[in-house]
Tab-separated table of C-alpha atoms in Angstrom:
chain	number	residue	atom	x	y	z
A	17	MET	CA	-14.851	7.910	-27.030
A	18	ASP	CA	-18.463	9.118	-26.997
A	19	ASN	CA	-18.238	12.906	-27.329
A	20	ASN	CA	-21.917	13.249	-26.344
A	21	ASN	CA	-21.257	11.605	-22.977
A	22	LEU	CA	-18.227	13.641	-21.891
A	23	GLU	CA	-17.951	15.235	-18.461
A	24	GLN	CA	-15.505	17.689	-16.922
A	25	ILE	CA	-13.719	17.996	-13.634
A	26	THR	CA	-11.369	20.747	-12.497
A	27	PHE	CA	-8.847	20.442	-9.712
A	28	GLY	CA	-5.507	21.692	-8.497
A	29	GLY	CA	-2.727	19.544	-7.146
A	30	GLY	CA	0.332	21.768	-7.247
A	31	CYS	CA	2.184	22.656	-10.426
A	32	PHE	CA	-0.084	22.023	-13.380
A	33	TRP	CA	2.818	20.811	-15.527
A	34	CYS	CA	2.953	17.595	-13.459
A	35	VAL	CA	-0.767	16.986	-13.251
A	36	GLU	CA	-1.742	17.830	-16.839
A	37	SER	CA	0.803	15.577	-18.504
A	38	CYS	CA	-0.238	12.554	-16.439
A	39	PHE	CA	-3.983	12.951	-16.964
A	40	ASN	CA	-3.469	13.231	-20.716
A	41	MET	CA	-2.025	9.681	-20.672
A	42	LEU	CA	-5.151	8.062	-19.196
A	43	LYS	CA	-7.617	5.997	-21.175
A	44	GLY	CA	-10.928	7.820	-21.295
A	45	VAL	CA	-9.461	11.314	-20.917
A	46	LYS	CA	-10.136	13.396	-24.011
A	47	SER	CA	-8.125	16.373	-22.766
A	48	ALA	CA	-6.418	17.812	-19.718
A	49	ILE	CA	-5.858	21.553	-19.985
A	50	SER	CA	-3.693	23.623	-17.653
A	51	GLY	CA	-5.290	26.779	-16.319
A	52	TYR	CA	-6.472	28.824	-13.384
A	53	SER	CA	-9.588	28.751	-11.168
A	54	GLY	CA	-10.797	30.075	-7.859
A	55	GLY	CA	-9.600	33.645	-8.118
A	56	HIS	CA	-11.140	37.076	-8.359
A	57	LYS	CA	-9.528	38.411	-11.552
A	58	ASP	CA	-10.826	37.631	-15.018
A	59	ASN	CA	-8.395	36.050	-17.471
A	60	PRO	CA	-5.307	36.113	-15.220
A	61	THR	CA	-1.797	35.637	-16.550
A	62	TYR	CA	0.708	33.140	-15.197
A	63	GLU	CA	2.792	35.989	-13.795
A	64	GLU	CA	-0.253	37.414	-11.963
A	65	VAL	CA	-1.236	34.023	-10.534
A	66	CYS	CA	2.349	33.443	-9.330
A	67	THR	CA	2.143	36.555	-7.129
A	68	GLY	CA	-0.600	34.851	-5.098
A	69	GLU	CA	-2.637	38.064	-5.245
A	70	THR	CA	-5.330	36.924	-7.707
A	71	GLY	CA	-6.566	34.066	-5.500
A	72	HIS	CA	-6.332	31.547	-8.349
A	73	ALA	CA	-4.973	28.020	-8.085
A	74	GLU	CA	-3.007	26.336	-10.845
A	75	VAL	CA	-5.510	23.728	-12.021
A	76	VAL	CA	-6.178	21.181	-14.701
A	77	GLN	CA	-9.567	20.893	-16.365
A	78	ILE	CA	-10.149	17.330	-17.494
A	79	THR	CA	-12.689	16.308	-20.113
A	80	TYR	CA	-13.390	12.599	-19.848
A	81	ASP	CA	-15.719	9.797	-20.855
A	82	PRO	CA	-17.260	8.288	-17.694
A	83	SER	CA	-18.021	5.065	-19.572
A	84	ILE	CA	-14.240	4.520	-19.847
A	85	ILE	CA	-12.840	6.134	-16.695
A	86	SER	CA	-14.854	6.906	-13.572
A	87	TYR	CA	-14.875	9.991	-11.397
A	88	GLU	CA	-13.525	7.813	-8.578
A	89	GLN	CA	-10.609	6.626	-10.740
A	90	LEU	CA	-9.786	10.227	-11.627
A	91	MET	CA	-9.818	11.088	-7.928
A	92	ASP	CA	-7.467	8.189	-7.206
A	93	VAL	CA	-5.041	9.564	-9.795
A	94	PHE	CA	-5.431	13.088	-8.378
A	95	PHE	CA	-4.513	11.944	-4.872
A	96	PHE	CA	-1.634	9.830	-6.230
A	97	LEU	CA	-0.090	12.822	-8.019
A	98	HIS	CA	0.157	15.273	-5.130
A	99	ASP	CA	0.396	15.406	-1.355
A	100	PRO	CA	-3.034	16.568	-0.133
A	101	THR	CA	-1.703	17.102	3.401
A	102	GLN	CA	0.462	20.094	2.436
A	103	LEU	CA	-1.281	23.449	2.845
A	104	ASN	CA	-0.642	25.891	0.002
A	105	ARG	CA	2.372	24.050	-1.334
A	106	GLN	CA	3.718	20.987	-3.095
A	107	GLY	CA	7.315	20.280	-2.199
A	108	ASN	CA	9.348	23.388	-2.958
A	109	ASP	CA	6.445	25.066	-4.791
A	110	ILE	CA	5.007	27.372	-2.151
A	111	GLY	CA	1.975	29.655	-2.390
A	112	THR	CA	-1.813	29.545	-2.475
A	113	GLN	CA	-1.682	28.903	-6.233
A	114	TYR	CA	-0.319	25.414	-5.427
A	115	ARG	CA	-3.133	24.465	-3.043
A	116	SER	CA	-4.915	21.125	-3.171
A	117	VAL	CA	-8.434	21.869	-4.393
A	118	ILE	CA	-11.363	20.143	-6.056
A	119	TYR	CA	-13.890	22.344	-7.859
A	120	TYR	CA	-17.332	20.748	-7.870
A	121	LYS	CA	-20.267	21.702	-10.106
A	122	ASP	CA	-23.216	20.518	-8.003
A	123	ASP	CA	-24.132	18.849	-4.718
A	124	ALA	CA	-23.861	15.343	-6.168
A	125	GLU	CA	-20.312	16.024	-7.367
A	126	LYS	CA	-19.464	17.617	-3.997
A	127	GLN	CA	-20.612	14.423	-2.247
A	128	LYS	CA	-18.491	12.281	-4.572
A	129	ALA	CA	-15.478	14.511	-3.868
A	130	GLU	CA	-16.054	14.265	-0.105
A	131	GLU	CA	-16.186	10.470	-0.415
A	132	ALA	CA	-13.008	10.442	-2.516
A	133	ILE	CA	-11.192	12.472	0.139
A	134	LYS	CA	-12.351	10.103	2.895
A	135	THR	CA	-11.391	7.023	0.857
A	136	SER	CA	-7.943	8.363	0.017
A	137	GLN	CA	-7.262	9.514	3.570
A	138	ALA	CA	-8.333	6.114	4.935
A	139	SER	CA	-5.945	4.397	2.502
A	140	GLY	CA	-2.949	5.741	4.404
A	141	ARG	CA	-1.195	6.758	1.174
A	142	TRP	CA	-0.346	10.099	2.788
A	143	ALA	CA	0.389	10.578	6.485
A	144	GLY	CA	-1.506	13.422	8.095
A	145	GLU	CA	-4.770	15.261	7.746
A	146	TYR	CA	-5.905	16.188	4.232
A	147	VAL	CA	-6.223	19.921	3.560
A	148	THR	CA	-7.820	19.595	0.115
A	149	GLU	CA	-10.340	22.384	-0.399
A	150	LEU	CA	-13.762	21.712	-1.846
A	151	THR	CA	-14.920	24.786	-3.721
A	152	LYS	CA	-17.916	25.429	-5.961
A	153	PHE	CA	-16.738	25.727	-9.560
A	154	ASP	CA	-17.081	29.200	-11.026
A	155	LYS	CA	-14.745	29.809	-13.956
A	156	PHE	CA	-11.796	28.179	-15.641
A	157	TRP	CA	-9.234	30.256	-17.461
A	158	PRO	CA	-6.912	28.277	-19.758
A	159	ALA	CA	-3.249	28.990	-19.113
A	160	GLU	CA	-1.103	30.484	-21.817
A	161	GLN	CA	-0.420	28.171	-24.757
A	162	TYR	CA	3.200	27.539	-23.767
A	163	HIS	CA	1.968	25.833	-20.574
A	164	GLN	CA	-0.100	23.266	-22.481
A	165	GLY	CA	1.883	20.036	-22.816
A	166	TYR	CA	4.801	21.810	-21.163
A	167	TYR	CA	6.618	18.718	-19.979
A	168	ASN	CA	6.369	16.996	-23.359
A	169	GLU	CA	7.885	20.058	-25.031
A	170	ASN	CA	10.509	20.754	-22.324
A	171	PRO	CA	11.571	17.481	-20.653
A	172	THR	CA	15.147	18.687	-20.096
A	173	GLN	CA	14.140	21.994	-18.494
A	174	PRO	CA	15.650	21.777	-14.955
A	175	TYR	CA	12.317	21.746	-13.050
A	176	CYS	CA	10.895	19.187	-15.468
A	177	SER	CA	13.863	16.833	-15.250
A	178	ALA	CA	14.153	17.123	-11.456
A	179	VAL	CA	10.473	17.182	-10.393
A	180	VAL	CA	8.030	16.445	-13.211
A	181	GLY	CA	9.932	13.592	-14.888
A	182	PRO	CA	10.329	11.420	-11.781
A	183	LYS	CA	6.659	11.987	-10.867
A	184	ILE	CA	5.579	10.922	-14.362
A	185	GLN	CA	7.728	7.780	-14.229
A	186	LYS	CA	6.195	6.783	-10.883
A	187	PHE	CA	2.713	7.491	-12.289
A	188	LYS	CA	3.363	5.468	-15.474
A	189	LYS	CA	4.622	2.482	-13.527
A	190	TYR	CA	1.693	2.402	-11.093
A	191	PHE	CA	-1.178	3.171	-13.480
A	192	GLY	CA	0.425	1.313	-16.383
A	193	GLU	CA	0.360	-1.868	-14.300
A	194	LEU	CA	-3.362	-1.231	-13.735
A	195	GLY	CA	-3.917	-0.975	-17.504
A	196	MET	CA	-5.194	2.595	-17.303
A	197	LEU	CA	-2.798	4.253	-19.769
A	198	ASN	CA	-3.179	4.890	-23.473
A	199	GLU	CA	-0.830	2.991	-25.755
A	200	GLU	CA	2.267	5.062	-26.486
């Protein structure tokens, strides 16, 4: 991977435990870090974000090599991993911190995100109107260390075994068949 050519993207698609673990399996992704963006409090804690009062979303910040994996491929994975038609929730996870959101850095990235939304919606993967927010990137606050790689460290935790595990298996089957995953 060419460390001089790396780019970043930050987005939220529900619980970051699900999203982060999947993105870390992709070829061309150097890191996927769980954290918080879009709020009004500096350096929020998980407990504060969970109240919904800080305005933050649970997000993943992905550092990737665009010569290996494209922005469009990352968007395809993003829309595969969560239901972008659910406002402020993913399944039983309810609250603004679970919103579907893409944080863009400039107008060119905003245009690419708008195109990705249109492409995914036209695919019919999800029934209904997409509610994914497009928001100018401001700050990213890494989540507490225990959230990083959470599923890998806690696969038998009830939420992980009931929600995260099945999502990861579906992801691995689909993107594995496309040859997009790192060797295990």
